[in-house]
Amino acid sequence: MSFVPQTVVLGDADAVADHAAAYIVDKLAAKPDLVLGLPTGETPRGIYARLVEACRTGKLSFARASSFNLDEYRGLPPGHPASYHAYMREMLFRHIDIEPARAHLPNGLAPDAGAEGRRYERLIEEAGGIGLMVLGIGGNGHIGFNEPGSPFDSRTRAVRLTEQTREANRRGFPASETVPEAAITMGIATILEAREILLVATGTAKADALADALKGPETPECPASVLRRHPAVTIVCDTAAAAGIELCAR
Ligand code: F6R
């Protein structure tokens, strides 16, 4: 069964961040114990800045909320500045009132990635499942670190990163360090089990991936195309990222 995601196209990345942050604020107001799925990367920075501000001014509280991040690099300790633990701490967690024990990320240092994947899945299940999954999209259509070819029934597991993804993420690392070749990511089936999904995309580098996700074949070669199987997906993007959709629609 296929669904058409609701798509909101806005002028620029700031308008996208405003809209996405307001969307999350509304969801948390309606359900203060919401379980969130969260991405890292460039795209959500503006969203997190707005959530921090809403918390600072008393318009929002995460006191009863929980979160599960999508992914973490293999081999990076939480204290490494390019780790997603560090990103989340700096961008969001240390500025808001979330209970640290309820803000989860996969453990990139786990010696047994299979056991770590099962542990993470169990934690999500014990939290009652993810209510709102916030996603970015890779230039190659990845969601989380589910790279092209990832099975639609995949769960949280270790994956190898493509060269394209490692190159795109190089900016987070000092020049003297290489980007890890592997990560632990929520699986595609894990993502699809969220009750609701909000995908955010900005910039021309995402235009082809977004067009493929919405208009191309539903295939593991474009992992985001699986989102058409989910009945409650909202896409918020800017006109640059929507360029391919508009071309396809003509
Ligand atoms: C990161 C993640 C990735 C990113 C994607 C886009 O936790 O899950 O799927 O959302 O790589 O990254 P940016 O926003 O840096 O373009």
Short mmCIF file of C-alpha atoms and ligand atoms in Angstrom, two decimals:
data_model
loop_
_atom_site.label_atom_id
_atom_site.label_comp_id
_atom_site.label_asym_id
_atom_site.label_seq_id
_atom_site.Cartn_x
_atom_site.Cartn_y
_atom_site.Cartn_z
CA MET A 1 0.00 0.00 0.00
CA SER A 2 1.34 3.41 -0.95
CA PHE A 3 0.55 6.82 0.56
CA VAL A 4 1.29 10.37 -0.57
CA PRO A 5 3.30 12.24 2.09
CA GLN A 6 2.05 15.67 2.96
CA THR A 7 4.67 18.07 1.58
CA VAL A 8 5.22 21.63 2.78
CA VAL A 9 7.55 23.70 0.57
CA LEU A 10 8.92 26.92 2.12
CA GLY A 11 11.21 29.69 0.89
CA ASP A 12 14.44 28.89 2.68
CA ALA A 13 16.16 26.87 5.40
CA ASP A 14 15.12 29.34 8.13
CA ALA A 15 11.45 28.99 7.23
CA VAL A 16 11.87 25.21 7.24
CA ALA A 17 13.45 25.30 10.71
CA ASP A 18 10.66 27.60 11.99
CA HIS A 19 7.98 25.29 10.65
CA ALA A 20 9.59 22.04 11.80
CA ALA A 21 10.34 23.40 15.29
CA ALA A 22 6.76 24.68 15.67
CA TYR A 23 5.52 21.27 14.54
CA ILE A 24 7.56 19.53 17.26
CA VAL A 25 6.52 22.09 19.90
CA ASP A 26 2.85 21.42 19.08
CA LYS A 27 3.32 17.66 19.27
CA LEU A 28 5.07 17.93 22.64
CA ALA A 29 2.37 20.26 23.97
CA ALA A 30 -0.28 17.72 22.98
CA LYS A 31 1.72 14.80 24.41
CA PRO A 32 4.36 15.84 26.96
CA ASP A 33 5.62 12.24 27.30
CA LEU A 34 6.23 11.98 23.55
CA VAL A 35 8.97 9.59 22.40
CA LEU A 36 11.01 11.34 19.72
CA GLY A 37 13.35 9.89 17.12
CA LEU A 38 16.07 12.44 16.34
CA PRO A 39 18.63 13.07 13.58
CA THR A 40 21.96 14.85 13.63
CA GLY A 41 23.64 16.68 10.72
CA GLU A 42 23.44 20.16 9.26
CA THR A 43 19.71 20.23 8.53
CA PRO A 44 18.36 20.01 12.11
CA ARG A 45 20.72 22.61 13.62
CA GLY A 46 18.20 25.44 13.16
CA ILE A 47 15.40 23.29 14.51
CA TYR A 48 17.35 22.45 17.66
CA ALA A 49 18.27 26.13 18.17
CA ARG A 50 14.57 27.00 18.08
CA LEU A 51 13.63 24.18 20.48
CA VAL A 52 16.34 25.34 22.89
CA GLU A 53 14.94 28.88 22.74
CA ALA A 54 11.38 27.64 23.29
CA CYS A 55 12.58 25.73 26.36
CA ARG A 56 14.57 28.70 27.65
CA THR A 57 11.53 30.95 27.46
CA GLY A 58 9.28 28.40 29.15
CA LYS A 59 7.18 27.62 26.06
CA LEU A 60 8.31 24.01 25.92
CA SER A 61 9.39 21.25 28.28
CA PHE A 62 11.05 17.92 27.58
CA ALA A 63 10.76 16.91 31.26
CA ARG A 64 8.49 13.96 30.47
CA ALA A 65 9.75 13.27 26.94
CA SER A 66 12.20 10.62 25.73
CA SER A 67 14.39 10.54 22.67
CA PHE A 68 16.20 8.00 20.53
CA ASN A 69 18.81 9.18 18.06
CA LEU A 70 19.02 7.49 14.72
CA ASP A 71 22.68 6.69 14.66
CA GLU A 72 26.23 6.96 15.95
CA TYR A 73 29.63 6.32 14.37
CA ARG A 74 31.35 3.04 15.17
CA GLY A 75 34.44 3.50 17.30
CA LEU A 76 33.89 7.07 18.47
CA PRO A 77 33.65 7.61 22.23
CA PRO A 78 30.84 9.91 23.42
CA GLY A 79 33.45 12.55 24.29
CA HIS A 80 34.80 12.76 20.72
CA PRO A 81 33.77 16.15 19.34
CA ALA A 82 32.59 14.63 16.04
CA SER A 83 30.48 11.95 17.75
CA TYR A 84 26.74 12.24 17.59
CA HIS A 85 26.68 12.04 21.39
CA ALA A 86 28.69 15.28 21.44
CA TYR A 87 26.55 16.86 18.71
CA MET A 88 23.31 16.16 20.60
CA ARG A 89 24.79 17.32 23.89
CA GLU A 90 25.93 20.62 22.37
CA MET A 91 22.98 21.27 20.05
CA LEU A 92 20.17 20.22 22.35
CA PHE A 93 20.44 18.10 25.46
CA ARG A 94 22.57 20.32 27.69
CA HIS A 95 20.27 23.28 27.05
CA ILE A 96 16.92 21.59 27.76
CA ASP A 97 15.22 19.82 30.66
CA ILE A 98 15.22 16.30 29.22
CA GLU A 99 16.03 13.56 31.73
CA PRO A 100 19.54 12.40 30.63
CA ALA A 101 18.62 8.75 31.20
CA ARG A 102 15.79 9.13 28.68
CA ALA A 103 17.95 10.68 25.91
CA HIS A 104 19.30 7.68 24.05
CA LEU A 105 21.90 7.15 21.33
CA PRO A 106 23.37 3.90 20.05
CA ASN A 107 26.69 3.05 21.70
CA GLY A 108 29.31 3.36 18.98
CA LEU A 109 31.84 1.62 21.21
CA ALA A 110 29.79 -1.52 21.85
CA PRO A 111 32.08 -4.47 21.12
CA ASP A 112 29.17 -6.58 19.87
CA ALA A 113 27.14 -4.49 17.41
CA GLY A 114 24.48 -7.19 17.10
CA ALA A 115 23.86 -7.11 20.86
CA GLU A 116 23.87 -3.30 20.81
CA GLY A 117 21.25 -3.28 18.04
CA ARG A 118 19.03 -5.63 20.02
CA ARG A 119 19.51 -3.57 23.20
CA TYR A 120 18.49 -0.38 21.35
CA GLU A 121 15.42 -2.01 19.82
CA ARG A 122 14.39 -3.28 23.26
CA LEU A 123 14.76 0.20 24.77
CA ILE A 124 12.55 1.68 22.04
CA GLU A 125 9.96 -1.02 22.64
CA GLU A 126 10.06 -0.49 26.43
CA ALA A 127 9.50 3.24 25.87
CA GLY A 128 6.30 2.37 23.98
CA GLY A 129 7.72 2.90 20.47
CA ILE A 130 8.63 6.14 18.74
CA GLY A 131 5.77 8.64 18.49
CA LEU A 132 7.41 11.24 16.22
CA MET A 133 10.44 10.33 14.12
CA VAL A 134 12.31 13.35 12.78
CA LEU A 135 14.47 12.54 9.74
CA GLY A 136 16.95 14.23 7.45
CA ILE A 137 17.81 12.72 4.07
CA GLY A 138 21.20 11.97 2.55
CA GLY A 139 22.14 13.14 -0.93
CA ASN A 140 21.97 9.44 -1.88
CA GLY A 141 18.50 8.99 -0.33
CA HIS A 142 19.69 7.45 2.94
CA ILE A 143 17.61 7.80 6.11
CA GLY A 144 19.48 7.34 9.35
CA PHE A 145 22.60 5.61 8.06
CA ASN A 146 20.57 3.18 6.00
CA GLU A 147 22.56 3.52 2.82
CA PRO A 148 21.26 2.50 -0.64
CA GLY A 149 20.70 -1.26 -0.68
CA SER A 150 19.57 -1.40 2.97
CA PRO A 151 16.73 -3.92 3.28
CA PHE A 152 13.34 -2.47 4.10
CA ASP A 153 13.00 -4.99 6.94
CA SER A 154 16.32 -4.00 8.57
CA ARG A 155 16.56 -3.27 12.31
CA THR A 156 19.18 -1.41 14.39
CA ARG A 157 22.57 -2.75 13.33
CA ALA A 158 26.11 -1.96 12.25
CA VAL A 159 26.47 -0.64 8.70
CA ARG A 160 29.28 0.48 6.39
CA LEU A 161 29.09 4.08 5.24
CA THR A 162 29.36 4.90 1.55
CA GLU A 163 32.20 7.13 0.33
CA GLN A 164 29.58 9.75 -0.60
CA THR A 165 28.30 9.88 2.99
CA ARG A 166 31.81 9.91 4.48
CA GLU A 167 32.73 12.78 2.16
CA ALA A 168 29.56 14.73 3.03
CA ASN A 169 30.27 14.27 6.75
CA ARG A 170 33.98 15.12 6.57
CA ARG A 171 33.21 18.70 7.67
CA GLY A 172 32.53 17.46 11.21
CA PHE A 173 36.05 16.06 11.62
CA PRO A 174 39.46 17.68 12.08
CA ALA A 175 41.62 17.46 8.92
CA SER A 176 43.99 15.05 10.70
CA GLU A 177 41.25 12.46 11.28
CA THR A 178 39.40 10.18 8.92
CA VAL A 179 35.62 9.77 8.98
CA PRO A 180 34.71 6.37 10.44
CA GLU A 181 33.85 3.71 7.87
CA ALA A 182 31.01 2.25 9.91
CA ALA A 183 28.13 3.26 12.14
CA ILE A 184 25.25 1.84 14.14
CA THR A 185 21.89 2.94 12.80
CA MET A 186 18.24 2.36 13.48
CA GLY A 187 16.94 0.09 10.74
CA ILE A 188 14.39 0.98 8.11
CA ALA A 189 11.78 -1.24 9.77
CA THR A 190 12.53 0.50 13.09
CA ILE A 191 11.96 3.90 11.48
CA LEU A 192 8.75 2.77 9.77
CA GLU A 193 7.29 1.65 13.10
CA ALA A 194 7.18 5.26 14.34
CA ARG A 195 3.61 6.47 14.57
CA GLU A 196 4.44 9.64 12.68
CA ILE A 197 7.40 10.83 10.59
CA LEU A 198 8.64 14.36 9.86
CA LEU A 199 11.30 14.53 7.15
CA VAL A 200 13.22 17.77 6.75
CA ALA A 201 15.31 18.66 3.68
CA THR A 202 17.04 21.85 2.60
CA GLY A 203 19.33 22.86 -0.26
CA THR A 204 19.89 21.78 -3.85
CA ALA A 205 22.08 18.84 -2.76
CA LYS A 206 18.89 17.11 -1.59
CA ALA A 207 16.76 17.79 -4.68
CA ASP A 208 17.52 14.56 -6.56
CA ALA A 209 17.18 12.38 -3.45
CA LEU A 210 13.83 13.95 -2.59
CA ALA A 211 12.55 13.56 -6.15
CA ASP A 212 13.63 9.90 -6.19
CA ALA A 213 12.04 9.34 -2.77
CA LEU A 214 8.70 10.78 -3.83
CA LYS A 215 8.47 10.00 -7.53
CA GLY A 216 10.97 7.27 -8.34
CA PRO A 217 10.54 3.53 -7.84
CA GLU A 218 9.99 2.30 -4.28
CA THR A 219 13.29 0.54 -3.93
CA PRO A 220 16.05 -0.09 -1.34
CA GLU A 221 18.34 1.75 -3.82
CA CYS A 222 16.60 4.91 -2.55
CA PRO A 223 15.95 4.11 1.13
CA ALA A 224 13.74 7.20 1.63
CA SER A 225 11.32 5.88 -1.01
CA VAL A 226 10.10 3.44 1.65
CA LEU A 227 8.44 6.37 3.43
CA ARG A 228 5.60 6.12 0.91
CA ARG A 229 4.59 2.95 2.76
CA HIS A 230 3.94 4.95 5.93
CA PRO A 231 0.50 6.57 6.35
CA ALA A 232 1.63 9.61 8.40
CA VAL A 233 4.66 11.28 6.79
CA THR A 234 5.10 15.05 6.56
CA ILE A 235 7.93 16.48 4.47
CA VAL A 236 9.07 20.03 5.16
CA CYS A 237 11.57 21.35 2.62
CA ASP A 238 12.77 24.53 0.99
CA THR A 239 12.30 25.45 -2.66
CA ALA A 240 15.88 24.39 -3.47
CA ALA A 241 15.31 20.86 -2.15
CA ALA A 242 11.89 20.74 -3.84
CA ALA A 243 13.32 21.57 -7.29
CA GLY A 244 13.19 17.95 -8.45
CA ILE A 245 9.68 17.37 -7.18
CA GLU A 246 8.42 20.38 -9.08
CA LEU A 247 10.22 19.22 -12.23
CA CYS A 248 8.67 15.77 -11.88
CA ALA A 249 5.23 17.23 -11.31
CA ARG A 250 5.28 19.16 -14.57
C1 F6R B 1 22.08 11.74 10.88
C2 F6R B 1 21.25 11.02 9.91
C3 F6R B 1 21.42 11.26 8.45
C4 F6R B 1 21.26 12.72 8.08
C5 F6R B 1 21.54 12.93 6.59
C6 F6R B 1 21.44 14.38 6.20
O1 F6R B 1 21.74 11.38 12.19
O2 F6R B 1 20.46 10.22 10.31
O3 F6R B 1 20.49 10.48 7.73
O4 F6R B 1 19.97 13.15 8.40
O5 F6R B 1 22.80 12.44 6.27
O6 F6R B 1 22.49 15.07 6.81
P1 F6R B 1 22.65 16.67 6.69
O7 F6R B 1 21.50 17.24 7.42
O8 F6R B 1 23.97 16.95 7.34
O9 F6R B 1 22.63 16.98 5.24
#
